[in-house]
Structures are given as C-alpha cells and as structure tokens.
Tab-separated table of C-alpha atoms and ligand atoms in Angstrom:
chain	number	residue	atom	x	y	z
A	1	MET	CA	0.000	0.000	0.000
A	2	ASN	CA	1.271	3.436	-0.906
A	3	PRO	CA	0.498	6.002	1.825
A	4	GLY	CA	-0.264	8.391	-0.974
A	5	GLU	CA	2.769	10.637	-0.825
A	6	ASN	CA	2.328	11.825	-4.371
A	7	SER	CA	-1.417	12.193	-4.185
A	8	LYS	CA	-3.112	15.480	-4.852
A	9	ILE	CA	-6.003	16.223	-2.527
A	10	LEU	CA	-8.560	19.012	-2.620
A	11	LEU	CA	-9.538	20.175	0.856
A	12	LEU	CA	-12.949	21.831	0.866
A	13	TYR	CA	-13.896	23.906	3.871
A	14	THR	CA	-17.608	24.482	4.438
A	15	GLY	CA	-17.511	25.593	8.089
A	16	GLY	CA	-18.262	23.983	11.427
A	17	THR	CA	-16.358	23.875	14.691
A	18	ILE	CA	-13.159	22.465	13.219
A	19	GLY	CA	-12.337	25.709	11.429
A	20	MET	CA	-12.983	28.010	14.340
A	21	VAL	CA	-10.685	29.758	16.757
A	22	VAL	CA	-11.411	31.429	20.051
A	23	ASP	CA	-11.377	35.152	19.455
A	24	PRO	CA	-8.996	36.493	22.114
A	25	GLU	CA	-11.041	39.654	22.530
A	26	THR	CA	-14.571	38.284	22.704
A	27	THR	CA	-13.719	34.659	23.733
A	28	ALA	CA	-16.429	33.559	21.268
A	29	LEU	CA	-15.789	30.979	18.539
A	30	ARG	CA	-15.386	32.416	15.073
A	31	ALA	CA	-14.341	30.932	11.733
A	32	PHE	CA	-10.683	31.570	10.925
A	33	ASP	CA	-9.355	32.622	7.563
A	34	PHE	CA	-8.779	29.247	5.976
A	35	SER	CA	-5.656	30.413	4.196
A	36	GLN	CA	-4.059	30.246	7.658
A	37	ILE	CA	-4.686	26.494	7.956
A	38	TYR	CA	-0.922	25.730	7.984
A	39	GLU	CA	-0.466	28.069	10.946
A	40	HIS	CA	-3.073	26.151	12.896
A	41	VAL	CA	-2.036	22.698	11.701
A	42	PRO	CA	1.678	22.924	10.826
A	43	GLU	CA	1.787	19.099	10.773
A	44	LEU	CA	0.123	19.252	7.343
A	45	GLN	CA	3.450	20.295	5.819
A	46	LYS	CA	5.042	17.045	6.939
A	47	LEU	CA	2.478	14.889	5.161
A	48	HIS	CA	4.056	15.167	1.704
A	49	ILE	CA	0.594	15.199	0.204
A	50	ASP	CA	-0.065	17.896	-2.343
A	51	ILE	CA	-2.984	19.758	-0.750
A	52	GLU	CA	-4.998	22.545	-2.323
A	53	TYR	CA	-7.902	24.112	-0.569
A	54	GLN	CA	-11.114	25.906	-1.393
A	55	SER	CA	-13.438	27.455	1.124
A	56	PHE	CA	-17.064	28.548	1.152
A	57	ASP	CA	-17.023	32.357	0.923
A	58	GLU	CA	-19.001	32.405	4.114
A	59	PRO	CA	-18.327	29.307	6.205
A	60	ILE	CA	-21.496	28.021	7.829
A	61	ASP	CA	-22.628	26.228	10.931
A	62	SER	CA	-23.866	22.993	9.404
A	63	SER	CA	-27.354	23.653	10.789
A	64	ASN	CA	-27.618	25.966	7.766
A	65	MET	CA	-26.751	23.243	5.264
A	66	SER	CA	-29.248	22.956	2.413
A	67	PRO	CA	-29.832	21.057	-0.837
A	68	SER	CA	-28.462	24.018	-2.824
A	69	LEU	CA	-25.214	23.803	-0.841
A	70	TRP	CA	-25.047	20.027	-1.442
A	71	VAL	CA	-25.253	20.846	-5.140
A	72	LYS	CA	-22.520	23.466	-4.775
A	73	LEU	CA	-20.272	20.870	-3.130
A	74	GLY	CA	-21.123	18.267	-5.767
A	75	LYS	CA	-20.195	20.749	-8.514
A	76	GLN	CA	-16.892	21.594	-6.804
A	77	ILE	CA	-16.041	17.889	-6.811
A	78	GLU	CA	-17.154	17.414	-10.415
A	79	GLU	CA	-15.149	20.427	-11.653
A	80	ASN	CA	-11.993	19.211	-9.926
A	81	TYR	CA	-12.512	15.492	-10.370
A	82	ASN	CA	-9.828	14.872	-12.967
A	83	THR	CA	-7.227	17.102	-11.332
A	84	PHE	CA	-7.290	15.526	-7.879
A	85	ASP	CA	-6.873	12.025	-6.467
A	86	GLY	CA	-9.317	12.618	-3.651
A	87	PHE	CA	-11.370	15.110	-1.685
A	88	VAL	CA	-11.619	15.951	2.013
A	89	ILE	CA	-14.589	18.032	3.108
A	90	LEU	CA	-14.453	19.864	6.426
A	91	HIS	CA	-18.010	20.095	7.664
A	92	GLY	CA	-19.874	20.696	10.929
A	93	SER	CA	-20.779	17.410	12.525
A	94	ASP	CA	-24.442	18.281	13.166
A	95	THR	CA	-25.657	17.602	9.622
A	96	MET	CA	-22.617	15.784	8.265
A	97	ALA	CA	-24.548	12.513	7.899
A	98	TYR	CA	-27.126	14.264	5.671
A	99	THR	CA	-24.451	15.822	3.424
A	100	ALA	CA	-22.537	12.549	3.194
A	101	SER	CA	-25.747	10.747	2.200
A	102	ALA	CA	-26.745	13.428	-0.313
A	103	LEU	CA	-23.307	13.337	-1.959
A	104	SER	CA	-23.411	9.546	-2.188
A	105	PHE	CA	-26.611	9.777	-4.244
A	106	MET	CA	-25.430	12.715	-6.367
A	107	LEU	CA	-21.996	11.401	-7.306
A	108	LYS	CA	-22.934	8.494	-9.576
A	109	GLY	CA	-19.969	6.435	-10.774
A	110	LEU	CA	-17.633	7.877	-8.110
A	111	SER	CA	-14.314	6.031	-7.972
A	112	LYS	CA	-12.272	8.428	-5.830
A	113	PRO	CA	-12.427	9.125	-2.099
A	114	VAL	CA	-14.678	11.875	-0.777
A	115	ILE	CA	-14.031	11.999	2.984
A	116	LEU	CA	-16.025	14.236	5.285
A	117	THR	CA	-14.625	15.158	8.650
A	118	GLY	CA	-14.931	17.783	11.350
A	119	SER	CA	-14.405	17.984	15.072
A	120	GLN	CA	-15.997	18.540	18.441
A	121	LEU	CA	-13.342	21.058	19.523
A	122	PRO	CA	-11.918	23.768	17.245
A	123	VAL	CA	-8.573	23.055	15.668
A	124	GLY	CA	-7.063	26.014	17.528
A	125	THR	CA	-7.768	24.651	21.005
A	126	ILE	CA	-5.240	22.579	22.937
A	127	ARG	CA	-7.310	19.384	23.336
A	128	THR	CA	-8.706	19.538	19.827
A	129	ASP	CA	-9.783	16.339	18.090
A	130	GLY	CA	-9.675	18.297	14.814
A	131	LYS	CA	-6.004	17.815	14.002
A	132	GLU	CA	-6.108	14.047	14.148
A	133	ASN	CA	-9.380	13.946	12.246
A	134	LEU	CA	-8.045	16.217	9.506
A	135	ILE	CA	-4.630	14.571	9.173
A	136	THR	CA	-5.953	11.019	9.069
A	137	ALA	CA	-8.791	11.964	6.687
A	138	LEU	CA	-6.137	13.376	4.338
A	139	GLU	CA	-4.030	10.230	4.667
A	140	ILE	CA	-7.041	8.055	3.869
A	141	ALA	CA	-7.985	10.200	0.873
A	142	ALA	CA	-4.403	9.952	-0.381
A	143	ALA	CA	-3.924	6.210	0.178
A	144	LYS	CA	-3.441	4.154	-2.968
A	145	ARG	CA	-2.952	0.553	-3.932
A	146	ASN	CA	-1.836	-0.474	-7.417
A	147	ASP	CA	-2.236	3.127	-8.486
A	148	GLN	CA	-5.855	3.157	-7.395
A	149	SER	CA	-7.418	4.921	-4.416
A	150	VAL	CA	-8.144	2.520	-1.551
A	151	VAL	CA	-11.423	4.250	-0.674
A	152	ARG	CA	-13.665	4.938	-3.647
A	153	GLU	CA	-16.837	6.246	-2.044
A	154	VAL	CA	-18.252	8.998	0.160
A	155	ALA	CA	-17.155	8.331	3.732
A	156	VAL	CA	-17.089	10.007	7.132
A	157	TYR	CA	-13.918	9.949	9.246
A	158	PHE	CA	-14.277	10.731	12.932
A	159	GLU	CA	-12.247	9.716	15.998
A	160	TYR	CA	-10.197	6.853	14.528
A	161	ASN	CA	-13.090	5.356	12.542
A	162	LEU	CA	-13.983	5.539	8.884
A	163	TYR	CA	-17.621	4.889	8.016
A	164	ARG	CA	-19.664	4.642	4.831
A	165	GLY	CA	-21.145	8.156	4.672
A	166	ASN	CA	-24.745	7.206	3.975
A	167	ARG	CA	-24.755	4.756	6.914
A	168	THR	CA	-23.734	7.314	9.537
A	169	HIS	CA	-25.709	8.876	12.335
A	170	LYS	CA	-24.486	11.497	14.816
A	171	ILE	CA	-24.882	9.992	18.271
A	172	SER	CA	-23.130	12.444	20.583
A	173	SER	CA	-22.767	16.191	20.922
A	174	GLU	CA	-20.267	15.639	23.704
A	175	ASN	CA	-17.986	12.683	22.993
A	176	PHE	CA	-15.158	12.811	20.496
A	177	GLU	CA	-16.656	9.600	19.142
A	178	ALA	CA	-19.609	11.457	17.680
A	179	PHE	CA	-20.689	9.060	14.927
A	180	GLU	CA	-21.892	5.554	14.526
A	181	SER	CA	-22.697	3.335	11.574
A	182	PRO	CA	-25.379	1.238	13.238
A	183	ASN	CA	-26.127	-1.142	10.405
A	184	TYR	CA	-22.917	-1.388	8.401
A	185	PRO	CA	-19.363	-2.333	9.429
A	186	MET	CA	-16.635	0.246	9.721
A	187	LEU	CA	-14.625	0.860	6.542
A	188	ALA	CA	-11.368	1.413	8.391
A	189	GLU	CA	-9.905	1.829	11.841
A	190	ALA	CA	-6.946	4.091	12.523
A	191	GLY	CA	-4.469	3.046	15.185
A	192	VAL	CA	-0.723	2.884	14.729
A	193	HIS	CA	-1.636	1.793	11.204
A	194	ILE	CA	-4.811	2.366	9.254
A	195	HIS	CA	-6.568	-0.966	8.868
A	196	TYR	CA	-9.006	-1.116	5.990
A	197	ASN	CA	-11.949	-3.475	6.162
A	198	GLU	CA	-11.561	-4.704	2.608
A	199	SER	CA	-14.821	-6.596	2.402
A	200	ALA	CA	-16.824	-3.518	3.448
A	201	LEU	CA	-15.304	-1.058	0.969
A	202	TRP	CA	-17.356	-0.019	-2.048
A	203	VAL	CA	-16.151	-1.456	-5.334
A	204	PRO	CA	-17.156	0.799	-8.243
A	205	GLN	CA	-18.038	-0.694	-11.573
A	206	GLU	CA	-15.092	-0.971	-13.940
A	207	GLU	CA	-14.298	2.189	-15.847
A	208	SER	CA	-17.134	4.017	-14.173
A	209	GLU	CA	-17.350	7.682	-15.045
A	210	LEU	CA	-18.472	10.362	-12.655
A	211	GLN	CA	-21.922	11.676	-13.396
A	212	LEU	CA	-23.348	14.400	-11.174
A	213	GLU	CA	-27.091	14.286	-10.494
A	214	THR	CA	-28.018	17.577	-8.926
A	215	GLY	CA	-31.786	17.413	-8.436
A	216	PHE	CA	-33.356	17.460	-4.963
A	217	ASP	CA	-37.117	17.784	-4.488
A	218	ASP	CA	-38.010	18.855	-0.967
A	219	SER	CA	-41.716	17.857	-1.136
A	220	ILE	CA	-41.212	15.454	1.751
A	221	ALA	CA	-42.080	15.279	5.437
A	222	VAL	CA	-40.983	13.186	8.420
A	223	LEU	CA	-43.720	12.056	10.794
A	224	HIS	CA	-42.419	10.781	14.128
A	225	LEU	CA	-44.949	8.592	15.939
A	226	PHE	CA	-45.398	8.709	19.717
A	227	PRO	CA	-47.992	7.246	22.066
A	228	GLY	CA	-50.527	10.050	22.309
A	229	TRP	CA	-50.598	10.885	18.577
A	230	THR	CA	-53.798	12.489	17.394
A	231	ILE	CA	-55.413	12.327	13.995
A	232	GLU	CA	-54.938	16.117	13.691
A	233	TYR	CA	-51.191	15.619	14.135
A	234	VAL	CA	-51.082	12.894	11.483
A	235	GLU	CA	-53.281	14.846	9.053
A	236	ALA	CA	-51.196	18.017	9.528
A	237	PHE	CA	-48.256	16.205	7.932
A	238	LEU	CA	-50.149	14.191	5.337
A	239	GLY	CA	-52.206	17.200	4.292
A	240	MET	CA	-49.142	19.329	3.566
A	241	LYS	CA	-49.392	21.162	0.262
A	242	ASN	CA	-47.459	19.386	-2.495
A	243	LEU	CA	-46.432	16.479	-0.269
A	244	LYS	CA	-45.025	13.656	-2.409
A	245	CYS	CA	-43.303	11.407	0.109
A	246	LEU	CA	-43.844	10.919	3.837
A	247	ILE	CA	-41.201	9.216	5.955
A	248	LEU	CA	-43.064	7.508	8.774
A	249	ARG	CA	-40.873	6.987	11.847
A	250	THR	CA	-42.315	3.873	13.343
A	251	TYR	CA	-41.505	1.845	16.425
A	252	GLY	CA	-39.175	-1.166	16.639
A	253	SER	CA	-39.198	-3.296	13.527
A	254	GLY	CA	-41.569	-0.966	11.702
A	255	ASN	CA	-44.634	-1.112	13.907
A	256	ALA	CA	-47.395	1.478	14.106
A	257	PRO	CA	-50.819	1.847	15.720
A	258	ASP	CA	-53.435	-0.373	14.074
A	259	HIS	CA	-56.110	2.198	14.886
A	260	PRO	CA	-58.582	2.346	11.959
A	261	ASP	CA	-58.515	6.188	11.835
A	262	PHE	CA	-54.755	6.193	11.541
A	263	LEU	CA	-54.702	3.585	8.772
A	264	ALA	CA	-57.630	5.262	6.980
A	265	SER	CA	-55.776	8.562	6.975
A	266	LEU	CA	-52.618	6.979	5.550
A	267	LYS	CA	-54.674	5.139	2.924
A	268	LYS	CA	-56.510	8.296	1.859
A	269	TYR	CA	-53.211	10.020	1.024
A	270	ARG	CA	-51.674	6.869	-0.482
A	271	ASP	CA	-54.651	6.796	-2.858
A	272	LYS	CA	-53.910	10.415	-3.762
A	273	GLY	CA	-50.396	9.359	-4.771
A	274	VAL	CA	-48.354	10.200	-1.668
A	275	SER	CA	-45.580	7.628	-1.106
A	276	ILE	CA	-45.040	6.536	2.479
A	277	LEU	CA	-41.724	5.071	3.610
A	278	ASN	CA	-41.450	3.079	6.844
A	279	VAL	CA	-38.262	4.015	8.731
A	280	SER	CA	-37.848	2.867	12.313
A	281	GLN	CA	-37.108	5.099	15.275
A	282	CYS	CA	-34.605	2.409	16.327
A	283	ILE	CA	-31.272	3.266	14.800
A	284	LYS	CA	-30.074	-0.326	14.860
A	285	GLY	CA	-31.886	-3.154	13.109
A	286	SER	CA	-34.364	-3.256	10.301
A	287	VAL	CA	-38.000	-2.666	9.436
A	288	LEU	CA	-39.722	-6.000	8.853
A	289	GLN	CA	-43.260	-5.145	7.750
A	290	GLY	CA	-45.653	-7.969	8.535
A	291	LYS	CA	-43.561	-9.470	11.346
A	292	TYR	CA	-46.035	-8.099	13.881
A	293	GLN	CA	-49.756	-7.629	13.430
A	294	SER	CA	-49.102	-3.921	14.104
A	295	SER	CA	-47.264	-3.484	10.825
A	296	LYS	CA	-49.500	-5.676	8.648
A	297	GLY	CA	-51.918	-2.787	8.122
A	298	LEU	CA	-49.117	-0.605	6.771
A	299	GLN	CA	-48.089	-3.337	4.384
A	300	GLU	CA	-51.665	-3.764	3.165
A	301	ILE	CA	-52.033	-0.110	2.211
A	302	GLY	CA	-48.737	-0.090	0.313
A	303	VAL	CA	-46.383	1.583	2.785
A	304	LEU	CA	-42.841	1.063	1.496
A	305	ASN	CA	-40.194	-0.779	3.485
A	306	GLY	CA	-37.191	1.334	4.545
A	307	ALA	CA	-35.288	-1.743	5.854
A	308	ASP	CA	-32.230	-0.579	7.838
A	309	ILE	CA	-31.807	2.850	6.246
A	310	THR	CA	-30.881	5.782	8.488
A	311	LEU	CA	-33.216	8.752	8.628
A	312	GLU	CA	-30.486	10.913	7.075
A	313	ALA	CA	-30.135	8.601	4.089
A	314	ALA	CA	-33.916	8.212	3.788
A	315	VAL	CA	-34.484	11.979	3.669
A	316	THR	CA	-31.803	12.643	1.057
A	317	LYS	CA	-32.688	9.561	-0.997
A	318	CYS	CA	-36.361	10.554	-1.187
A	319	MET	CA	-35.415	14.086	-2.247
A	320	HIS	CA	-32.971	12.726	-4.821
A	321	LEU	CA	-35.341	10.147	-6.324
A	322	LEU	CA	-38.300	12.544	-6.427
A	323	ALA	CA	-36.214	14.851	-8.594
A	324	GLN	CA	-35.539	12.048	-11.103
A	325	ASP	CA	-37.924	11.653	-13.949
A	326	ILE	CA	-39.133	8.171	-12.975
A	327	ASP	CA	-42.575	6.589	-12.774
A	328	PRO	CA	-44.142	5.761	-9.376
A	329	ASP	CA	-43.345	2.045	-9.707
A	330	SER	CA	-39.626	2.561	-10.230
A	331	PHE	CA	-39.658	5.233	-7.523
A	332	ALA	CA	-41.100	2.670	-5.074
A	333	GLN	CA	-38.702	-0.003	-6.272
A	334	GLN	CA	-35.582	2.147	-5.998
A	335	LEU	CA	-36.611	3.454	-2.596
A	336	GLN	CA	-36.671	-0.106	-1.279
A	337	LEU	CA	-33.374	-1.212	-2.818
A	338	PRO	CA	-29.854	0.065	-2.201
A	339	ILE	CA	-28.686	2.511	-4.864
A	340	ALA	CA	-25.454	3.640	-3.183
A	341	GLY	CA	-24.907	1.050	-0.456
A	342	GLU	CA	-27.236	2.902	1.922
A	343	MET	CA	-29.327	-0.109	2.976
A	344	SER	CA	-28.979	-3.857	3.255
A	345	ILE	CA	-31.049	-6.109	1.072
A	346	MET	CA	-33.253	-7.990	3.481
A	347	ARG	CA	-34.148	-11.597	2.956
A	348	HIS	CA	-37.103	-12.739	4.994
B	401	LIG	N1	-22.744	23.272	15.216
B	401	LIG	C1	-21.552	22.747	14.600
B	401	LIG	C2	-21.883	22.428	13.156
B	401	LIG	O1	-22.438	21.407	12.882
B	401	LIG	C3	-21.047	21.566	15.318
B	401	LIG	C4	-19.806	20.974	14.704
B	401	LIG	O2	-19.114	21.585	13.927
B	401	LIG	O3	-19.499	19.827	15.007
B	401	LIG	O4	-21.592	23.198	12.301
C-alpha cells in the first residue's frame, strides 16, 4: 500500500467547529481565515501530500446546510474530479450525515475518495480532536494501492473510525466519538496503522465515469410517531401542500398503531399518490413489515419498506429520487433497494 505521498487532494472547507478559533477579545468561537490552515495545523506540511484548498465564501454552521449547498459541493467535486486524487470536506458534525448521504446519491460512478470530517473542539484549542481527524482523513484520501485509491466512495472519518457516509448517524454532541454506523461495518480503523476493512469497501463498476445528479425535491415530510398521537397531528403532515413522500418513523421493527382512523388517513393520502416510507425510530436493526400484526396494516395499504436505512439517508434519498424523472413504480422499487450502499437487502 502506498500512503499516498504523491497524491493530490482538494480540501474543501464548508464551516463547522473544526475551522474556528477562540477570538482572544470576545472569547467567542469564530471561523478563521482558511488560508491560515498551515499556521493552525503545521503538521500538514510534513504529510508530503499535495494539498490545495477551497473554502465557502461564508463558512457556515452545518445547521444551515441545504440542498443548494449540497449541489454546490457536488459541482466543486465534479469540476476538480480529474485534477485531484481525492477530496476531504471539512463540515460541521451536526448535519454531516445528511451531506454525506446526499453526496453519495449525487456522485454516480464515483471512484475516488470523498471523505467528510470535522471535530468537536476547534482546531485552535489545545485538546482539539480536529487535528487528528483532519490529518488522518487526508491520509485516507491519499492512500493508494496499485495506483488506485483505496477508498472509492463517500465516507465520514471521525475519531479513529472511517464509516460509509450514507450509513452514519451522529450519536453524541459531547464525545469525540460522535458518529456511529449502526447497520454497516466500519470501513477502516486508525491506530498505529490504518486498517481497511476490505470486504466492506465499495467497489465501483469498472471504468465508471463520474456523473453528477443535482436534483433534490423537498416535497417530503418526516412524521415521528409517539404514544398520544392524534389524527390532527397525522393529518397536519399528510395534508401538507405538495407532499409527495412521507417518511413515517415507526416503532421497533416498523410497527405502528393499528387504529382504523390512523390507517384510513394513511390510505386516503396513499390513494392520492403520496408515497409513504417506513423508517424505524430504532437506529439499529431493520424494518420487517408484517412481522407483527401492528405493521401488517401498513403493508396492506402499500407503505414502502425502509429496511435498515438511516433517517439521514432516507431523507436525502427521497429528495434525490423525487427529482428524477421516474414513474411511481420505479420510484417505489428504488426506494426499497440500495442505490449507493445505503441499505442492506433484506431476505425474509
Ligand atoms: N454546530 C456545529 C456544526 O455542525 C457543530 C460541529 O461543527 O461539530 O456546524
């Protein structure tokens, strides 16, 4: 394995804690001028990786991330795809799992690494986790074997672990270990050496060419069930103007109330053409519609099975597929099958 000493990596800075410093006058966190990155992380010069950087004009807290900014990022990657061996995106951790998922659906035919990372403490603070995250993410993006990048997908690197991007979920606002990939093995673990989990890495089709698909249709809603739901609550979501797809956050393995009013309401909107996707509130495990009586009703009215997809991947996948010019049958089919490794194919 070549550690990637001659690799050329584009570092894209979108914002988030990692790129902030404590302002000595106000003691508040503010984004630093990214051209000073070598001052804050002088170790980068020792990496012998050819790094270029680009920054959002106005770095954002990732709470302000949006589909138009996903498209902007996708275009930056597309424009620079042939010039660079890999990409590292510095991003706030709060919505990193959504951006990683969105990019995985947009970047069809990707065969180079796109690694998102960030940190819980700013890179300018003494106990920062940002330096290690940034340096190892760059090393992973640069790593090659037989002249080919080792990682050829969108991934998230955080606190010694590399995960498939569209399988990640932020689990902690406090711990350095902020992410988990509840339903898919880690892609790599960084200790003294970086150990890649070969069987988990994405293998692109031979000679695949990058094709950027930029459409996102936000006519979706997420309805989280809780004991005490009312029909007004359910109808408020289903009755939304222009709603095309509802993500129903069910209990356990995809269970929901079998109350006739609830099912009648879902059926009414299904008949009007609204797609409904069953995604569990449990982050680990899979939806198995029909396993319990309490999910049979959903199955009967044509609620789609989200299997073990994360909410982040479900949201971005729905938006992505709705923007494609496909008929309702292929929409339903693609929603229930992996299109970028975001869900496992379940065999019952
Ligand atoms: N609020 C920050 C953000 O997501 C947190 C972080 O950077 O981790 O932008």
